[in-house]
Short mmCIF file of C-alpha atoms in Angstrom, two decimals:
data_model
loop_
_atom_site.label_atom_id
_atom_site.label_comp_id
_atom_site.label_asym_id
_atom_site.label_seq_id
_atom_site.Cartn_x
_atom_site.Cartn_y
_atom_site.Cartn_z
CA MET A 1 131.13 -160.20 -7.92
CA ILE A 2 133.37 -157.17 -8.41
CA SER A 3 130.53 -155.12 -9.94
CA ALA A 4 128.18 -156.12 -7.11
CA LEU A 5 130.72 -155.21 -4.43
CA SER A 6 131.62 -151.92 -6.11
CA GLY A 7 127.92 -151.06 -6.45
CA GLY A 8 127.38 -151.89 -2.79
CA ILE A 9 130.20 -149.58 -1.76
CA GLY A 10 128.67 -146.93 -4.04
CA ILE A 11 125.37 -147.15 -2.17
CA LEU A 12 127.20 -146.99 1.17
CA SER A 13 129.03 -143.87 -0.05
CA ILE A 14 125.71 -142.14 -0.68
CA LEU A 15 124.43 -143.24 2.73
CA THR A 16 127.65 -141.90 4.23
CA ALA A 17 126.96 -138.51 2.67
CA ALA A 18 123.50 -138.55 4.26
CA ALA A 19 125.05 -139.37 7.64
CA TRP A 20 127.56 -136.57 7.28
CA ILE A 21 124.80 -134.09 6.47
CA GLY A 22 123.05 -135.29 9.62
CA LEU A 23 126.09 -134.14 11.60
CA ALA A 24 125.10 -130.55 10.89
CA TRP A 25 122.33 -130.86 13.47
CA VAL A 26 124.24 -132.96 16.02
CA PRO A 27 125.50 -131.12 19.15
CA GLY A 28 129.25 -130.77 18.67
CA GLY A 29 128.96 -131.11 14.92
CA PRO A 30 130.13 -128.54 12.35
CA ASP A 31 129.88 -125.04 13.75
CA GLY A 32 130.13 -121.88 11.70
CA THR A 33 130.11 -121.19 7.99
CA THR A 34 133.51 -122.71 7.27
CA GLY A 35 132.63 -125.98 8.98
CA ARG A 36 129.32 -126.29 7.18
CA VAL A 37 130.92 -125.52 3.81
CA ALA A 38 133.55 -128.20 4.44
CA LEU A 39 130.82 -130.67 5.37
CA GLY A 40 128.87 -129.79 2.23
CA VAL A 41 131.90 -130.27 -0.02
CA ALA A 42 132.65 -133.65 1.56
CA SER A 43 129.02 -134.78 1.23
CA VAL A 44 128.76 -133.76 -2.42
CA GLY A 45 132.01 -135.61 -3.10
CA ALA A 46 130.70 -138.76 -1.41
CA VAL A 47 127.52 -138.64 -3.51
CA ALA A 48 129.56 -138.17 -6.69
CA VAL A 49 131.78 -141.11 -5.82
CA GLY A 50 128.75 -143.25 -5.02
CA ILE A 51 127.16 -142.49 -8.38
CA LEU A 52 130.46 -143.18 -10.17
CA LEU A 53 130.81 -146.61 -8.56
CA LEU A 54 127.19 -147.47 -9.37
CA VAL A 55 127.42 -146.38 -13.02
CA ALA A 56 131.01 -147.40 -13.82
CA PRO A 57 132.17 -149.93 -11.22
CA ARG A 58 135.21 -151.08 -13.23
CA THR A 59 137.45 -148.09 -12.73
CA GLY A 60 141.14 -148.18 -13.61
CA PRO A 61 144.05 -148.11 -11.13
CA VAL A 62 144.60 -144.35 -11.44
CA ALA A 63 140.90 -143.62 -10.90
CA ARG A 64 140.94 -145.83 -7.80
CA VAL A 65 143.84 -143.91 -6.27
CA VAL A 66 142.10 -140.61 -7.06
CA PHE A 67 138.93 -141.94 -5.44
CA LEU A 68 140.82 -142.96 -2.30
CA GLY A 69 142.51 -139.57 -2.06
CA ALA A 70 139.20 -137.73 -2.50
CA ALA A 71 137.48 -139.96 0.05
CA ASP A 72 140.25 -139.44 2.60
CA LEU A 73 140.05 -135.69 2.07
CA GLY A 74 136.28 -135.79 2.54
CA CYS A 75 136.65 -137.74 5.79
CA ALA A 76 139.27 -135.28 7.03
CA LEU A 77 137.17 -132.23 6.14
CA THR A 78 134.14 -133.66 7.89
CA ALA A 79 135.99 -134.73 11.04
CA LEU A 80 137.99 -131.49 11.43
CA SER A 81 134.92 -129.32 10.85
CA CYS A 82 133.27 -130.69 14.00
CA SER A 83 133.51 -128.48 17.09
CA ASP A 84 133.51 -131.55 19.35
CA ALA A 85 136.48 -133.85 18.74
CA ARG A 86 134.46 -136.83 19.93
CA VAL A 87 131.97 -136.30 17.13
CA GLY A 88 134.84 -135.76 14.70
CA LEU A 89 136.48 -139.04 15.68
CA ALA A 90 133.15 -140.84 15.38
CA SER A 91 132.74 -139.51 11.85
CA THR A 92 136.08 -141.04 10.82
CA VAL A 93 134.46 -144.47 11.06
CA THR A 94 133.71 -143.91 7.37
CA LEU A 95 137.42 -144.49 6.77
CA GLY A 96 136.56 -148.15 7.28
CA LEU A 97 134.45 -147.97 4.11
CA VAL A 98 137.33 -146.39 2.20
CA GLY A 99 139.75 -148.95 3.56
CA SER A 100 137.44 -151.81 2.54
CA TYR A 101 137.50 -150.51 -1.01
CA ALA A 102 141.29 -150.28 -0.96
CA ALA A 103 141.68 -153.79 0.48
CA PHE A 104 139.59 -155.37 -2.25
CA PHE A 105 140.30 -153.29 -5.34
CA THR A 106 143.90 -152.10 -5.05
CA SER A 107 147.43 -153.41 -4.68
CA ARG A 108 149.33 -153.96 -1.44
CA ARG A 109 151.20 -150.65 -1.78
CA VAL A 110 148.05 -148.62 -2.32
CA THR A 111 146.35 -150.36 0.60
CA ALA A 112 149.36 -149.57 2.80
CA GLY A 113 149.10 -145.94 1.70
CA GLN A 114 145.41 -145.92 2.61
CA VAL A 115 146.17 -147.32 6.07
CA ALA A 116 148.76 -144.56 6.57
CA ALA A 117 146.31 -141.89 5.37
CA SER A 118 143.63 -143.13 7.78
CA ALA A 119 146.11 -143.04 10.65
CA VAL A 120 147.10 -139.46 9.77
CA VAL A 121 143.47 -138.27 9.62
CA ILE A 122 142.62 -139.88 12.97
CA ALA A 123 145.77 -138.50 14.60
CA ALA A 124 145.06 -135.02 13.24
CA VAL A 125 141.53 -134.99 14.68
CA LEU A 126 142.83 -136.28 18.02
CA VAL A 127 145.60 -133.66 18.21
CA VAL A 128 143.27 -130.80 17.26
CA GLY A 129 140.81 -131.94 19.93
CA LEU A 130 143.53 -131.98 22.60
CA VAL A 131 145.03 -128.66 21.53
CA ASP A 132 141.64 -126.94 21.76
CA GLY A 133 141.61 -128.04 25.39
CA GLU A 134 137.91 -128.85 25.48
CA GLN A 135 138.48 -132.61 25.76
CA SER A 136 140.91 -134.73 27.74
CA ILE A 137 142.76 -137.77 26.43
CA SER A 138 140.60 -140.00 28.66
CA SER A 139 137.39 -138.72 27.09
CA LEU A 140 138.74 -139.01 23.53
CA TYR A 141 140.42 -142.40 24.00
CA PRO A 142 137.34 -144.62 23.37
CA PHE A 143 136.47 -142.71 20.20
CA ALA A 144 140.06 -142.85 18.98
CA VAL A 145 140.19 -146.62 19.47
CA GLN A 146 136.92 -147.01 17.59
CA ALA A 147 138.20 -144.86 14.73
CA ALA A 148 141.53 -146.72 14.60
CA PHE A 149 139.80 -150.09 14.42
CA ALA A 150 137.50 -149.00 11.57
CA GLY A 151 140.04 -147.04 9.54
CA VAL A 152 143.29 -148.92 10.20
CA PHE A 153 142.90 -152.39 11.68
CA LEU A 154 139.81 -153.35 9.68
CA THR A 155 141.57 -152.42 6.44
CA VAL A 156 144.60 -154.56 7.35
CA ILE A 157 142.37 -157.48 8.35
CA LEU A 158 140.40 -157.30 5.11
CA HIS A 159 143.54 -156.99 3.01
CA TYR A 160 145.10 -160.13 4.45
CA GLY A 161 141.73 -161.87 4.39
CA PHE A 162 141.31 -161.26 0.66
CA ALA A 163 144.94 -162.28 0.12
CA ALA A 164 144.30 -165.52 1.99
CA ILE A 165 141.27 -166.24 -0.18
CA GLY A 166 143.36 -165.63 -3.28
CA SER A 167 146.09 -167.92 -1.94
CA ARG A 168 143.54 -170.62 -1.21
CA ASN A 169 142.19 -170.38 -4.75
CA SER A 170 145.75 -170.58 -6.05
CA LEU A 171 146.40 -173.72 -4.02
CA GLN A 172 143.20 -175.29 -5.29
CA THR A 173 144.09 -174.67 -8.92
CA GLY A 174 147.81 -175.26 -8.47
CA GLU A 175 148.64 -171.93 -10.13
CA PRO A 176 149.28 -168.46 -8.64
CA MET A 177 146.88 -165.71 -9.66
CA ARG A 178 149.43 -162.88 -9.54
CA ASP A 179 153.08 -162.62 -10.44
CA GLN A 180 155.11 -162.26 -7.26
CA LEU A 181 157.64 -159.82 -8.71
CA THR A 182 155.43 -157.42 -10.66
CA GLU A 183 152.05 -157.95 -8.91
CA VAL A 184 150.20 -158.13 -12.23
CA LEU A 185 148.17 -161.19 -13.18
CA THR A 186 149.69 -164.48 -14.22
CA ARG A 187 148.40 -166.38 -17.23
CA HIS A 188 146.10 -168.34 -14.96
CA GLY A 189 144.98 -165.11 -13.32
CA LEU A 190 144.15 -163.78 -16.77
CA TYR A 191 141.83 -166.74 -17.37
CA SER A 192 140.09 -166.11 -14.06
CA ALA A 193 139.75 -162.34 -14.58
CA ALA A 194 138.37 -162.80 -18.10
CA SER A 195 135.86 -165.37 -16.87
CA THR A 196 134.67 -163.03 -14.14
CA SER A 197 134.32 -160.10 -16.56
CA LEU A 198 133.07 -162.05 -19.57
CA GLY A 199 129.75 -160.21 -19.72
CA ALA A 200 131.45 -156.82 -20.06
CA LEU A 201 134.00 -158.15 -22.56
CA ASN A 202 131.28 -159.69 -24.72
CA ARG A 203 129.51 -156.34 -25.03
CA LYS A 204 132.40 -155.18 -27.26
CA ASP A 205 132.91 -156.22 -30.90
CA TYR A 206 136.17 -158.09 -30.35
CA LEU A 207 138.30 -159.68 -27.67
CA VAL A 208 141.87 -158.52 -28.25
CA VAL A 209 145.16 -159.74 -26.81
CA VAL A 210 148.28 -157.59 -27.00
CA ARG A 211 151.55 -159.40 -26.33
CA VAL A 212 154.67 -157.36 -25.54
CA HIS A 213 158.34 -158.36 -25.47
CA LEU A 214 160.85 -155.96 -23.90
CA ASP A 215 163.49 -155.60 -26.60
CA GLN A 216 166.54 -154.77 -24.49
CA PHE A 217 165.69 -156.86 -21.44
CA GLN A 218 168.18 -159.66 -22.07
CA ASP A 219 171.05 -157.20 -22.51
CA ILE A 220 170.05 -155.39 -19.30
CA ALA A 221 169.75 -158.61 -17.28
CA VAL A 222 173.13 -159.88 -18.50
CA GLY A 223 175.05 -156.60 -18.51
CA ASP A 224 173.60 -154.85 -15.45
CA GLY A 225 172.57 -157.83 -13.38
CA ARG A 226 169.41 -159.56 -12.28
CA GLU A 227 168.37 -156.86 -9.80
CA ARG A 228 168.38 -154.14 -12.47
CA GLY A 229 166.40 -156.42 -14.78
CA GLU A 230 163.79 -156.98 -12.07
CA GLN A 231 163.51 -153.24 -11.51
CA VAL A 232 162.83 -152.74 -15.21
CA LEU A 233 160.08 -155.37 -15.12
CA GLN A 234 158.49 -153.77 -12.06
CA ARG A 235 158.48 -150.28 -13.55
CA VAL A 236 157.06 -151.44 -16.88
CA ALA A 237 154.42 -153.59 -15.18
CA SER A 238 153.34 -150.65 -13.02
CA ARG A 239 152.93 -148.35 -16.03
CA LEU A 240 151.00 -150.97 -17.98
CA ALA A 241 148.65 -151.72 -15.08
CA GLN A 242 147.98 -148.04 -14.43
CA GLY A 243 147.66 -147.13 -18.11
CA VAL A 244 144.90 -149.52 -19.15
CA ARG A 245 141.20 -148.84 -18.78
CA GLY A 246 139.01 -150.28 -16.08
CA GLY A 247 137.93 -153.74 -17.20
CA ASP A 248 141.16 -154.37 -19.16
CA PHE A 249 143.69 -156.82 -17.74
CA VAL A 250 147.48 -157.01 -17.71
CA ALA A 251 149.45 -160.21 -17.09
CA ARG A 252 153.05 -161.33 -17.14
CA THR A 253 153.15 -164.17 -19.64
CA GLY A 254 156.89 -164.68 -20.06
CA ASP A 255 160.27 -163.84 -18.60
CA ALA A 256 160.38 -160.50 -20.42
CA GLU A 257 156.83 -160.48 -21.76
CA PHE A 258 153.54 -158.94 -20.74
CA SER A 259 150.10 -159.38 -22.24
CA ALA A 260 146.92 -157.34 -22.08
CA LEU A 261 143.39 -158.48 -22.71
CA ALA A 262 140.49 -156.17 -23.50
CA GLY A 263 137.19 -155.83 -25.27
CA VAL A 264 137.39 -153.34 -28.17
CA THR A 265 135.73 -152.17 -31.35
CA HIS A 266 137.37 -152.91 -34.70
CA GLU A 267 138.85 -149.41 -34.78
CA GLY A 268 140.12 -149.84 -31.23
CA VAL A 269 142.45 -152.75 -32.03
CA ARG A 270 145.32 -150.63 -33.35
CA ILE A 271 144.69 -147.82 -30.85
CA PHE A 272 144.90 -150.24 -27.92
CA ALA A 273 148.05 -151.88 -29.31
CA ASN A 274 149.87 -148.58 -29.87
CA ARG A 275 148.86 -147.33 -26.44
CA PHE A 276 150.29 -150.45 -24.85
CA ARG A 277 153.58 -150.06 -26.73
CA GLU A 278 153.88 -146.40 -25.70
CA LEU A 279 153.41 -147.30 -22.04
CA VAL A 280 156.52 -149.50 -22.09
CA PHE A 281 158.95 -146.69 -22.92
CA SER A 282 159.70 -143.90 -20.46
CA VAL A 283 162.55 -141.41 -20.70
CA GLU A 284 162.55 -141.25 -16.89
CA ASP A 285 163.70 -144.86 -16.60
CA PRO A 286 167.40 -145.29 -15.76
CA VAL A 287 167.49 -147.87 -18.56
CA PRO A 288 164.68 -147.16 -21.07
CA VAL A 289 163.39 -150.11 -23.08
CA SER A 290 161.34 -150.43 -26.25
CA ALA A 291 158.86 -153.15 -27.11
CA SER A 292 158.00 -155.57 -29.87
CA VAL A 293 154.22 -155.89 -29.87
CA GLY A 294 152.03 -158.60 -31.36
CA VAL A 295 148.26 -158.28 -31.55
CA ALA A 296 145.50 -160.77 -32.24
CA PHE A 297 141.75 -160.46 -31.88
CA ALA A 298 138.62 -162.56 -32.21
CA PRO A 299 134.94 -161.68 -32.51
CA THR A 300 132.67 -161.86 -29.51
CA PRO A 301 130.73 -163.36 -27.87
CA ILE A 302 133.09 -165.78 -26.18
CA PRO A 303 131.17 -168.61 -24.46
CA SER A 304 131.75 -169.04 -20.75
CA THR A 305 132.94 -172.61 -21.38
CA GLY A 306 135.53 -171.48 -23.94
CA VAL A 307 137.33 -168.61 -22.20
CA GLN A 308 140.65 -170.39 -21.68
CA VAL A 309 140.58 -171.85 -25.20
CA ALA A 310 139.91 -168.41 -26.70
CA ILE A 311 142.64 -166.69 -24.67
CA ASP A 312 145.21 -169.40 -25.42
CA ALA A 313 144.46 -169.14 -29.14
CA LEU A 314 144.82 -165.35 -29.06
CA LEU A 315 148.05 -165.53 -27.06
CA ASP A 316 149.50 -168.01 -29.55
CA ARG A 317 148.54 -165.88 -32.55
CA ALA A 318 149.82 -162.72 -30.85
CA GLU A 319 153.12 -164.44 -30.09
CA VAL A 320 153.64 -165.29 -33.77
CA VAL A 321 153.29 -161.66 -34.89
CA MET A 322 155.25 -160.46 -31.85
CA ARG A 323 158.20 -162.60 -33.02
CA SER A 324 157.81 -161.04 -36.45
CA ALA A 325 158.10 -157.60 -34.86
CA GLN A 326 161.27 -158.73 -33.07
CA ASP A 327 162.76 -160.14 -36.27
CA ALA A 328 162.08 -156.81 -38.00
CA GLY A 329 164.20 -154.94 -35.47
CA GLY A 330 161.78 -154.43 -32.61
CA ASP A 331 160.09 -151.26 -31.36
CA ARG A 332 157.06 -151.83 -33.58
CA VAL A 333 153.54 -153.26 -33.63
CA GLU A 334 152.46 -156.21 -35.78
CA ILE A 335 148.79 -157.15 -35.98
CA ASP A 336 147.30 -160.45 -37.08
CA TRP A 337 144.35 -159.14 -39.08
CA SER A 338 142.89 -162.57 -39.74
CA VAL A 339 139.64 -162.98 -37.83
CA PRO A 340 138.80 -166.58 -36.93
CA ASP A 341 135.31 -167.90 -36.44
CA PRO A 342 133.80 -167.39 -32.99
CA VAL A 343 134.74 -170.01 -30.41
CA PRO A 344 132.01 -172.68 -30.59
CA THR A 345 130.09 -173.70 -27.52
CA PRO A 346 129.99 -177.37 -26.50
CA ASN A 347 126.36 -177.53 -27.56
CA ALA A 348 127.23 -176.21 -31.00
CA GLU A 349 130.00 -178.78 -31.36
CA ALA A 350 127.63 -181.55 -30.40
CA HIS A 351 125.33 -180.68 -33.29
CA THR A 352 128.06 -180.55 -35.95
#
């Protein structure tokens, strides 16, 4: 579903570029060399983004924020390059496309930032149109309302709509999909995400689980208080979520524990584990923490009927070696190099 939606937005981005190019011949559209150059830059950017989403739909959190910033800039360049503010405001309808992407693919904070960016772009076009004196507020008002609905209100509606769907799914299963404090996945959310992305995960050699315990968390929570401990968890969770690749998943699986799930090659097991450990520590944190890391992996393919069984087994194995890392003093990575047999399918079990 995510790949299909991302691909659809990619196609719409390319169509948006075509529409923007069409503005060059619309009365009141870009006028002069500067305006046409700005329109060209925005159109090329939209095409590039469209191709990126079609080829690699599972982008990481950082790439998504970069995409949103580039898309907002493209919308602003296009709208402000128009000599008629009414045409400029009409062109900002494409902010609705950007907002739809933010509402589905990003966190609440990023979506709020996108709503603010859309409001700033629309306000800037409106102010420039009024300052030029060629249009009155009464003539620009209908276009401004249209732009605000597409770029601001539609994004908010979609965000809460997707949140409601997620809440409904959580109620049906009896388990939340995301951790309320850190906004990363819960264990149940990890099952769901892995099931949705099983095809991509199975294209790798192994399914790996990295389990992380924050070494100093208990001391921080007791000595500095619960609020400071929660701040540590939020900062670490944010770095982990932003530091993994698109298609990798981060979940909170314990009071002071996080886990990541990914598809990797054999050589990528240690690289992924070390990267995850490095993301925990930051000298910029008021109270830096280190991590004890346990890693377990299993060969693919994982059958669709055995996703939860496979993940539970990997989490259990990773926990064992994570405890070993703790017992050895912490701030280290321990890997369970034993490779179990692939998870059998129900059909295979029936024939044994």
